[in-house]
Coordinates of N, CA and C in Angstrom, one line a residue:
X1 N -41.0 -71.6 41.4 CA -40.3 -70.9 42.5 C -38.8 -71.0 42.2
X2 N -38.2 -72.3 41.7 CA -36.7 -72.3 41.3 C -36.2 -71.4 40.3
X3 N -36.9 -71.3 39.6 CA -37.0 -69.9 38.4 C -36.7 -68.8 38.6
X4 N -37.8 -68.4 40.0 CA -37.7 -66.9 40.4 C -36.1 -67.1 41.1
X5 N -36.3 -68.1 42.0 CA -34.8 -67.3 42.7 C -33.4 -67.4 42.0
X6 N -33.5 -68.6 41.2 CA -32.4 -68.5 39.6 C -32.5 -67.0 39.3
X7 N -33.1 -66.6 38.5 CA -33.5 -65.3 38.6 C -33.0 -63.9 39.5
X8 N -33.5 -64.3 40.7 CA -33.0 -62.9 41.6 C -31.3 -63.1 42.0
X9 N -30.8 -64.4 42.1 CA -29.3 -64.6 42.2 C -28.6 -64.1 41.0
X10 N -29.2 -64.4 39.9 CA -28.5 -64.0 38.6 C -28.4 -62.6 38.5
X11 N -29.3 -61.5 38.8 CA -29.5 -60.5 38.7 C -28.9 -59.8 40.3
X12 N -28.8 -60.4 41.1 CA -27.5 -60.1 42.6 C -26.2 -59.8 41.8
X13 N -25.7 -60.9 41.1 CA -24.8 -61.3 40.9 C -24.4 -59.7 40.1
X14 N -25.3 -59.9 38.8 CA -24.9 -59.0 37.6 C -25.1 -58.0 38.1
X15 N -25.8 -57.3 39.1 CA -26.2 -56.0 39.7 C -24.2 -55.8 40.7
X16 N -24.3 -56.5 41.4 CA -22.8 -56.5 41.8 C -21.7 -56.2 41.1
X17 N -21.5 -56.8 40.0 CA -20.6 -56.2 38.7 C -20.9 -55.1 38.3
X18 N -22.3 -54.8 37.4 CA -22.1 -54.2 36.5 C -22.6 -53.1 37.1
X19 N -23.9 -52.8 37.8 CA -25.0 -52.3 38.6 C -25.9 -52.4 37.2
X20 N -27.1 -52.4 37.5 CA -28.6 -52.5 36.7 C -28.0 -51.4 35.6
X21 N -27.9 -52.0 34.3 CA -27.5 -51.0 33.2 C -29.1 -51.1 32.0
X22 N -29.8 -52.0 32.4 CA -31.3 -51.8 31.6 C -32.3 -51.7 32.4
X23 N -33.6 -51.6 31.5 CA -34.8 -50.7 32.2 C -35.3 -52.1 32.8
X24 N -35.9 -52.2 34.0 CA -36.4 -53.2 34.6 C -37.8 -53.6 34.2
X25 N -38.5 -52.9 33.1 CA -39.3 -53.5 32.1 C -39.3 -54.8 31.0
X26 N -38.0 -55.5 31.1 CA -37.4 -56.3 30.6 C -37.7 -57.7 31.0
X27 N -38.3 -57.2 32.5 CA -38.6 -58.8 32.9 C -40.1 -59.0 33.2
X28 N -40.7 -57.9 32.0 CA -42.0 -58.3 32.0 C -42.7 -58.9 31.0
X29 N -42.0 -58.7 30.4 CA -41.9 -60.1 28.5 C -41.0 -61.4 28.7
X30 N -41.8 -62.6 29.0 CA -40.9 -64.0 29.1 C -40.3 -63.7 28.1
X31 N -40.0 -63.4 27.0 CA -39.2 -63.4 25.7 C -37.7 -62.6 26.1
X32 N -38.4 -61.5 26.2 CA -37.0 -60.4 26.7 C -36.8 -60.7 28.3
X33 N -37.4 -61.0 28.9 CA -36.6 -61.6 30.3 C -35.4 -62.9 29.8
X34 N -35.8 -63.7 29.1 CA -34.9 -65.0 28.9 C -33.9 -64.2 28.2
X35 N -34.2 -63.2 27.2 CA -33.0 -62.9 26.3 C -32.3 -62.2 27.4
X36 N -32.7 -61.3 28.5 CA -31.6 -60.5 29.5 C -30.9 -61.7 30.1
X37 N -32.0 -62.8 30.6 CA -31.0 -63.5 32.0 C -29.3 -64.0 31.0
X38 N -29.8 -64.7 29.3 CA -28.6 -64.8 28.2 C -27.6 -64.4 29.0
X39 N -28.0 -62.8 28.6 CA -27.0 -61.8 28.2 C -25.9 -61.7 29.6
X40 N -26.9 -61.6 30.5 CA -26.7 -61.3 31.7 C -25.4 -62.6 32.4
X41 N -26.0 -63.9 32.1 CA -24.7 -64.8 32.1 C -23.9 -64.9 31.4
X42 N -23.9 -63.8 30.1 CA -22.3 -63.9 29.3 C -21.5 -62.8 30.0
X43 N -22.4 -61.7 29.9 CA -21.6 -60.5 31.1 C -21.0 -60.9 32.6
X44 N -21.6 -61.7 32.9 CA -20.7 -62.3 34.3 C -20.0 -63.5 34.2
X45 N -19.7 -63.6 32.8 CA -18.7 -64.9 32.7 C -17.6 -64.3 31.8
X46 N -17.4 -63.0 31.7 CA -16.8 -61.9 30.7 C -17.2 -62.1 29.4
X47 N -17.7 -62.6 29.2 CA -17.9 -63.2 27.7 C -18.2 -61.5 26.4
X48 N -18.8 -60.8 27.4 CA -19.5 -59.4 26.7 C -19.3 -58.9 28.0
X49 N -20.2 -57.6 27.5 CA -19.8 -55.9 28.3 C -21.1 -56.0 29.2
X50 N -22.0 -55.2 29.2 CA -23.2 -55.3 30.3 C -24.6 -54.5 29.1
X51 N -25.2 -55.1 29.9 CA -26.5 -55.1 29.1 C -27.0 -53.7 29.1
X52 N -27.9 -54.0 27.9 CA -28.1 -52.3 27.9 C -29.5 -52.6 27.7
X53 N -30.4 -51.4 27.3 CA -31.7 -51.8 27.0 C -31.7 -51.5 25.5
X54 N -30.8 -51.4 24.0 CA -30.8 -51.6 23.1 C -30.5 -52.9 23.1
X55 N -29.8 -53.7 23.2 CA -29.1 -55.4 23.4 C -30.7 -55.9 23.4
X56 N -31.6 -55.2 24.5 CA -33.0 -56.1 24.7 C -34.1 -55.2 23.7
X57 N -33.5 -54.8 23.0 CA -34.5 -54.1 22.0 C -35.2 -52.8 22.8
X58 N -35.2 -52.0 24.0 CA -36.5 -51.8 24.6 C -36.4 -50.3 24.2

């Protein structure tokens, strides 16, 4: 349960910046969900640009 809402905060968050820039099929592969949430905390720490759905392979 700490997971999911880690999870739906992190994606609040990045959705508030950037708005949803990849396909929400991404958080149906534990592999590519973990590689988004990554990405998703470098994009809201400026680190990178916003996620795309090439970045997640999809």
């Amino acid at each position: 349960m700490e997971d999911e809402s880690t999870l739906i905060m992190l994606i609040q968050q990045y959705a508030s910046r950037f708005g949803i820039t990849f396909n929400s099929k991404a958080m149906e592969n534990e592999e590519t969900k973990q590689k988004a949430m990554l990405l998703m905390m470098q994009a809201i720490n400026g680190t990178r640009g916003p996620v795309t759905d090439e970045d997640l392979e999809l």
